[in-house]
Coordinates of C-alpha atoms in Angstrom, one line a residue:
Chain A
M1 CA 71.2 127.5 107.1
Q2 CA 72.6 126.2 110.4
S3 CA 69.3 124.7 111.5
R4 CA 68.8 123.0 108.1
L5 CA 72.2 121.4 108.2
F6 CA 71.9 120.3 111.8
P7 CA 68.2 119.8 112.8
S8 CA 67.7 119.8 116.5
R9 CA 65.2 117.0 116.6
S10 CA 66.1 113.3 116.4
P11 CA 66.4 112.5 112.6
V12 CA 64.7 109.1 112.6
G13 CA 62.5 108.7 115.7
A14 CA 60.7 112.0 115.3
R15 CA 59.8 111.5 111.7
G16 CA 57.3 108.9 112.3
P17 CA 56.8 105.4 110.8
R18 CA 57.4 106.7 107.2
G19 CA 60.9 108.1 108.2
R20 CA 61.7 104.9 110.0
L21 CA 60.8 102.8 107.0
T22 CA 63.0 105.0 104.8
G23 CA 65.9 104.4 107.3
I24 CA 65.3 100.6 107.2
G25 CA 65.2 100.8 103.4
F26 CA 68.7 102.3 103.4
V27 CA 70.0 99.7 105.8
I28 CA 68.5 96.6 104.1
P29 CA 71.0 96.4 101.1
A30 CA 74.1 96.6 103.4
A31 CA 72.4 94.1 105.9
V32 CA 71.6 91.6 103.1
L33 CA 75.2 91.9 101.7
S34 CA 76.6 91.3 105.1
L35 CA 74.4 88.3 105.7
V36 CA 75.1 86.7 102.4
F37 CA 78.8 87.5 102.1
L38 CA 79.9 87.6 105.8
C39 CA 77.6 85.8 108.1
Y40 CA 76.6 82.9 105.9
P41 CA 80.3 81.8 105.0
I42 CA 81.2 82.1 108.7
L43 CA 78.2 80.0 109.9
D44 CA 78.8 77.5 107.0
T45 CA 82.4 77.1 108.1
F46 CA 81.3 76.4 111.7
W47 CA 78.7 73.9 110.3
L48 CA 81.3 72.2 108.1
S49 CA 83.8 71.9 110.9
L50 CA 81.3 69.8 112.9
H51 CA 80.5 67.4 110.0
K52 CA 82.2 64.8 107.8
V53 CA 82.6 66.5 104.4
N54 CA 83.4 64.8 101.1
E55 CA 85.8 66.2 98.5
F56 CA 82.9 68.0 96.7
G57 CA 82.0 69.9 99.9
A58 CA 78.8 67.9 100.7
T59 CA 78.2 67.0 104.3
Q60 CA 78.0 63.3 105.2
G61 CA 76.9 63.1 108.8
F62 CA 77.7 64.7 112.1
A63 CA 81.3 64.4 113.2
G64 CA 81.1 66.3 116.5
L65 CA 84.5 67.5 117.6
G66 CA 86.2 64.8 115.5
N67 CA 87.6 67.2 113.0
F68 CA 89.1 69.4 115.7
T69 CA 90.7 66.4 117.6
A70 CA 92.2 65.1 114.3
V71 CA 93.7 68.5 113.5
L72 CA 95.0 69.1 117.1
R73 CA 96.7 65.7 117.1
D74 CA 98.5 66.5 113.8
P75 CA 102.1 67.6 114.6
A76 CA 102.1 69.6 111.3
F77 CA 99.2 71.7 112.7
R78 CA 101.1 72.4 115.9
A79 CA 104.2 73.4 114.0
S80 CA 102.1 75.6 111.7
L81 CA 100.5 77.2 114.7
L82 CA 103.9 78.0 116.3
R83 CA 105.2 79.3 113.0
S84 CA 102.1 81.5 112.5
A85 CA 102.6 83.0 116.0
M86 CA 106.3 83.7 115.3
W87 CA 105.5 85.1 111.8
T88 CA 102.8 87.4 113.3
V89 CA 104.9 88.6 116.2
V90 CA 108.0 89.3 114.2
V91 CA 106.2 91.0 111.3
V92 CA 103.9 93.1 113.5
V93 CA 106.6 94.2 115.9
V94 CA 109.1 95.2 113.2
T95 CA 106.4 96.8 111.1
T96 CA 105.1 98.9 114.0
A97 CA 108.6 100.0 114.9
L98 CA 109.6 100.9 111.3
G99 CA 106.2 102.4 110.6
M100 CA 106.5 104.6 113.7
F101 CA 110.0 105.8 112.7
V102 CA 108.8 106.6 109.1
A103 CA 105.7 108.4 110.4
A104 CA 107.8 110.4 112.9
V105 CA 110.2 111.6 110.2
L106 CA 107.4 112.3 107.7
N107 CA 105.6 114.4 110.4
Q108 CA 108.5 116.8 110.5
P109 CA 108.6 119.8 108.2
W110 CA 111.2 119.3 105.4
R111 CA 111.4 119.9 101.7
G112 CA 110.3 116.9 99.5
R113 CA 108.1 115.4 102.2
A114 CA 105.0 115.2 100.0
F115 CA 107.0 113.4 97.3
V116 CA 108.4 110.9 99.7
R117 CA 104.9 110.2 101.1
A118 CA 103.8 109.4 97.6
L119 CA 106.8 107.1 97.1
L120 CA 105.9 105.4 100.3
L121 CA 102.5 104.4 98.9
L122 CA 104.1 102.3 96.1
P123 CA 104.4 98.9 97.8
W124 CA 100.8 99.4 99.1
A125 CA 99.4 100.6 95.9
S126 CA 100.8 97.7 93.9
S127 CA 99.2 94.3 93.8
L128 CA 100.5 91.9 96.4
V129 CA 100.9 89.2 93.8
V130 CA 103.0 91.5 91.6
T131 CA 105.2 92.6 94.5
T132 CA 105.7 89.0 95.7
L133 CA 106.6 87.9 92.2
L134 CA 109.0 90.8 92.1
W135 CA 110.7 89.6 95.3
E136 CA 110.8 86.0 93.9
W137 CA 112.6 87.4 90.9
M138 CA 115.0 89.3 93.0
A139 CA 115.7 86.3 95.2
N140 CA 116.4 84.0 92.3
A141 CA 119.7 82.1 93.1
N142 CA 120.9 82.3 89.4
Y143 CA 120.2 85.8 88.3
G144 CA 118.5 87.6 91.2
A145 CA 119.5 91.1 92.2
L146 CA 119.3 90.4 96.0
D147 CA 122.5 88.3 96.2
H148 CA 124.3 90.9 94.1
L149 CA 123.1 93.8 96.2
L150 CA 124.1 92.0 99.5
R151 CA 127.5 91.2 98.1
Q152 CA 127.9 94.9 97.1
V153 CA 127.3 96.1 100.6
G154 CA 129.4 93.3 102.1
L155 CA 126.6 91.2 103.6
G156 CA 126.9 88.1 101.4
G157 CA 129.5 85.9 100.0
G158 CA 128.1 83.5 97.4
T159 CA 124.8 82.7 95.8
T160 CA 121.9 81.8 98.2
A161 CA 118.9 79.7 97.2
W162 CA 116.7 82.0 99.3
L163 CA 113.4 80.2 98.7
G164 CA 114.8 76.7 98.5
S165 CA 116.5 77.0 101.9
A166 CA 114.9 76.0 105.1
T167 CA 116.9 78.6 106.9
Y168 CA 116.3 81.6 104.7
A169 CA 112.9 81.1 103.2
L170 CA 110.8 82.1 106.2
P171 CA 113.0 85.2 107.2
L172 CA 112.8 86.4 103.5
M173 CA 109.0 86.1 103.5
M174 CA 108.8 87.9 106.9
W175 CA 110.8 90.7 105.3
I176 CA 108.5 90.9 102.3
A177 CA 105.5 91.0 104.7
I178 CA 107.2 93.8 106.7
W179 CA 108.0 95.6 103.5
V180 CA 104.4 95.5 102.4
S181 CA 103.0 96.4 105.8
V182 CA 105.2 99.4 106.7
P183 CA 103.5 101.9 104.3
P184 CA 99.9 101.6 105.5
T185 CA 101.1 101.4 109.1
A186 CA 103.2 104.5 108.7
L187 CA 100.3 106.4 107.2
I188 CA 97.9 105.3 110.0
L189 CA 100.5 106.5 112.6
L190 CA 101.2 109.6 110.6
A191 CA 97.5 110.5 110.8
G192 CA 97.7 110.0 114.5
L193 CA 100.8 112.2 114.8
Q194 CA 99.2 115.0 112.9
G195 CA 96.3 115.0 115.4
V196 CA 98.7 115.7 118.4
D197 CA 98.2 119.2 119.7
T198 CA 101.3 121.4 119.1
E199 CA 100.7 123.2 122.3
I200 CA 101.7 120.1 124.2
Y201 CA 105.1 120.3 122.5
E202 CA 105.4 124.0 123.4
A203 CA 104.7 123.1 127.0
A204 CA 107.3 120.2 126.8
A205 CA 109.8 122.7 125.5
L206 CA 109.3 124.9 128.6
D207 CA 110.3 121.8 130.6
K208 CA 113.4 121.3 128.3
V209 CA 112.1 118.0 126.9
R210 CA 113.4 117.5 123.4
G211 CA 114.4 114.9 120.8
A212 CA 114.1 111.2 121.7
R213 CA 112.7 111.9 125.2
L214 CA 110.0 114.1 123.7
F215 CA 109.0 111.3 121.4
F216 CA 109.0 108.5 124.1
D217 CA 107.5 110.6 126.9
I218 CA 105.0 112.8 125.1
T219 CA 104.3 111.6 121.5
L220 CA 104.2 107.9 122.0
P221 CA 101.7 107.9 125.0
L222 CA 99.5 110.3 123.1
L223 CA 99.6 108.0 120.1
R224 CA 98.5 104.9 122.1
P225 CA 95.0 104.7 120.7
V226 CA 96.2 104.8 117.1
V227 CA 99.0 102.3 117.8
T228 CA 96.4 100.0 119.4
V229 CA 94.2 100.1 116.3
S230 CA 97.3 99.7 114.0
V231 CA 98.6 96.7 115.9
L232 CA 95.2 95.0 116.0
L233 CA 94.6 95.4 112.3
N234 CA 98.2 94.3 111.5
V235 CA 97.8 91.2 113.7
I236 CA 94.6 90.2 111.9
F237 CA 96.0 90.8 108.4
V238 CA 99.4 89.2 109.1
F239 CA 98.0 86.1 110.9
N240 CA 95.7 85.5 108.0
S241 CA 98.3 86.3 105.4
F242 CA 98.3 83.7 102.6
P243 CA 99.5 85.1 99.2
I244 CA 103.1 85.8 100.0
I245 CA 103.8 82.3 101.4
W246 CA 101.7 80.5 98.8
I247 CA 103.2 82.3 95.8
L248 CA 106.8 81.9 97.0
T249 CA 107.0 78.4 98.5
Q250 CA 103.5 76.9 99.0
G251 CA 104.6 76.0 102.6
G252 CA 107.9 74.4 101.5
P253 CA 110.7 73.5 101.6
V254 CA 109.7 70.5 103.7
G255 CA 107.0 72.4 105.4
T256 CA 109.3 74.9 107.0
T257 CA 107.2 77.9 105.8
N258 CA 103.8 76.3 106.5
T259 CA 101.6 78.7 108.5
L260 CA 98.0 78.1 109.5
P261 CA 96.5 79.6 106.3
T262 CA 98.7 77.5 104.0
Y263 CA 98.2 74.4 106.2
M264 CA 94.4 74.9 105.9
Y265 CA 94.6 75.4 102.2
N266 CA 96.6 72.2 101.8
L267 CA 94.1 70.3 103.9
G268 CA 91.1 71.5 102.0
F269 CA 92.2 71.7 98.4
E270 CA 95.0 69.2 98.1
L271 CA 94.1 66.5 100.6
Y272 CA 90.3 67.2 100.2
E273 CA 89.8 67.1 104.0
M274 CA 87.2 69.9 103.9
G275 CA 85.9 69.2 107.4
E276 CA 89.3 69.4 109.0
A277 CA 90.2 72.5 106.9
A278 CA 87.0 74.1 108.3
A279 CA 88.1 73.2 111.8
V280 CA 91.4 74.9 111.2
A281 CA 89.5 78.0 110.0
V282 CA 87.4 78.0 113.1
I283 CA 90.4 77.6 115.4
M284 CA 92.1 80.6 113.6
F285 CA 88.9 82.6 114.0
I286 CA 88.7 81.8 117.8
I287 CA 92.4 82.6 118.3
L288 CA 92.0 86.0 116.6
L289 CA 88.8 86.7 118.5
I290 CA 90.4 85.9 121.9
F291 CA 93.4 88.0 121.0
S292 CA 91.3 90.9 119.9
I293 CA 89.2 90.9 123.0
I294 CA 92.1 90.6 125.4
Y295 CA 94.2 93.1 123.5
T296 CA 91.5 95.8 123.2
R297 CA 90.4 95.4 126.8
L298 CA 94.0 95.7 128.1
S299 CA 94.7 98.7 125.8
W300 CA 91.5 100.6 126.8
K301 CA 92.1 99.8 130.5
N302 CA 95.6 101.4 130.2
L303 CA 94.1 104.3 128.4
A304 CA 91.5 104.9 131.0
R305 CA 94.2 105.1 133.7
Chain B
M1 CA 110.8 132.5 129.2
S2 CA 113.9 130.4 128.7
R3 CA 116.1 130.6 125.6
R4 CA 115.3 127.1 124.5
S5 CA 111.5 127.7 124.5
E6 CA 112.1 130.5 122.0
L7 CA 113.3 128.1 119.4
P8 CA 111.0 127.3 116.5
L9 CA 108.6 124.4 117.2
D10 CA 110.0 122.2 114.4
R11 CA 113.5 122.5 115.9
I12 CA 112.2 121.5 119.3
I13 CA 110.5 118.5 117.9
R14 CA 113.4 117.4 115.8
G15 CA 116.0 117.6 118.6
S16 CA 119.8 118.0 118.3
S17 CA 121.5 118.4 114.9
V18 CA 123.5 115.1 115.3
G19 CA 120.3 113.2 116.1
R20 CA 118.7 114.9 113.2
I21 CA 121.4 113.8 110.7
M22 CA 121.4 110.2 112.1
T23 CA 117.6 110.1 111.7
R24 CA 117.8 111.4 108.1
I25 CA 120.4 108.8 107.2
A26 CA 118.4 106.0 108.8
F27 CA 115.3 107.3 107.0
A28 CA 117.1 107.4 103.7
V29 CA 118.2 103.8 104.1
V30 CA 114.6 102.7 104.9
M31 CA 113.2 104.5 101.9
L32 CA 115.9 103.1 99.7
I33 CA 115.0 99.6 100.8
I34 CA 111.3 100.4 100.1
I35 CA 111.9 101.8 96.7
A36 CA 114.7 99.5 95.4
P37 CA 112.4 96.6 94.3
F38 CA 110.4 99.1 92.2
F39 CA 113.5 100.3 90.5
V40 CA 114.4 96.7 89.7
M41 CA 110.8 96.2 88.4
L42 CA 111.1 99.3 86.2
T43 CA 114.5 98.4 84.7
T44 CA 113.4 94.8 84.2
A45 CA 110.4 96.1 82.2
L46 CA 112.8 98.1 79.9
E47 CA 115.3 95.3 79.3
N48 CA 115.4 92.5 76.8
N49 CA 115.3 88.9 77.9
R50 CA 119.1 88.4 77.7
A51 CA 119.8 91.5 79.8
I52 CA 117.3 90.4 82.5
S53 CA 119.2 87.3 83.3
E54 CA 122.7 88.9 83.1
L55 CA 125.1 88.8 86.0
P56 CA 125.9 91.3 87.5
P57 CA 122.4 92.7 87.0
V58 CA 122.0 95.5 84.5
W59 CA 120.8 98.4 86.6
W60 CA 120.2 100.8 83.7
P61 CA 118.9 99.4 80.4
H62 CA 121.0 99.8 77.2
H63 CA 119.5 102.1 74.6
N64 CA 118.7 99.3 72.1
A65 CA 117.1 97.3 75.0
M66 CA 114.7 100.3 75.6
D67 CA 113.9 100.3 71.9
F68 CA 113.2 96.6 72.2
S69 CA 110.8 97.4 75.1
V70 CA 109.0 100.1 73.1
I71 CA 108.6 97.7 70.2
S72 CA 107.3 95.0 72.6
V73 CA 104.7 97.4 74.1
R74 CA 103.7 98.6 70.6
D75 CA 103.3 95.0 69.3
G76 CA 101.4 94.0 72.5
L77 CA 99.0 96.9 72.0
R78 CA 98.4 95.8 68.4
G79 CA 97.8 92.3 69.6
E80 CA 100.9 90.9 67.8
T81 CA 103.2 88.7 69.8

């Protein structure tokens, strides 16, 4: 039985050309789907970013780096880039901290833990559009529950036009993004915590390491690979996040919540500058690529030490 | 073997009782914040239009409002508006 489940010889190479063909046959559907739905759009975006494009998406001659220089000269682009960076840093840092806290508590044995884990899935299991509309409803200045709740706990005085205010709109949207991101982050970190060997804790107990010190000196360093993956995924998702901002403010009021995705959408589908919108997409792609390479290299270098 | 190492493993991981209580309170607050919007969604789904826009908000729907919701769902399922 053991030998049938785990054959000792190489599964593909040793089966000859017929086995290899079968393998290729299995790979072809996924490869075709990847080419059509991943590679082609990416390459097409690069192509569009280097061309003049009319409002119907047809290319009208080579533009070189013209689209890129036009975008980089735009003060709204620079403001959106800064806002995107701030949005990403705040959301990812707070999400990771809260997710770690929730995961650490859920990793301890207590009654009702399974039920709370299920509750935690609610924001993640619900449609992002639905939860965003729910927050819009709660933030309504006339009949929203948010103002009332804040007043009840002594954190607010009057009615606040949360989404109409240049001061409060972006922080509120950051909070919604954090609220949506904490559950999946907590579950990823919880999976990592459950993989930590309990013998290490027993050894730490012999050295009288307990509580917060145990967490920061033992648990956190052991969790570093999981935290690395979680932060990387969150940075990519949050940096590209579009629905929350678009549903709530569409980049307003007066552009104070415009991030790169909403700026790009405005360029492409409201101003019909498809070439420049493609250039923004390429810039976003390059930023994330550079970040991912640097971050993973630094993380793995620290892990290797 | 020291006395501390003889404690159950979960107690070692959780730390002191004061820290444990503080952690529980903070966790309860975080969970409340996560769940509260869903509570609002649920109660809004069971209220009639007038109650939805009432101030202060109606946290628990009135009996007749729940009847109204049941009728709305029934009519919706029948295709009547």
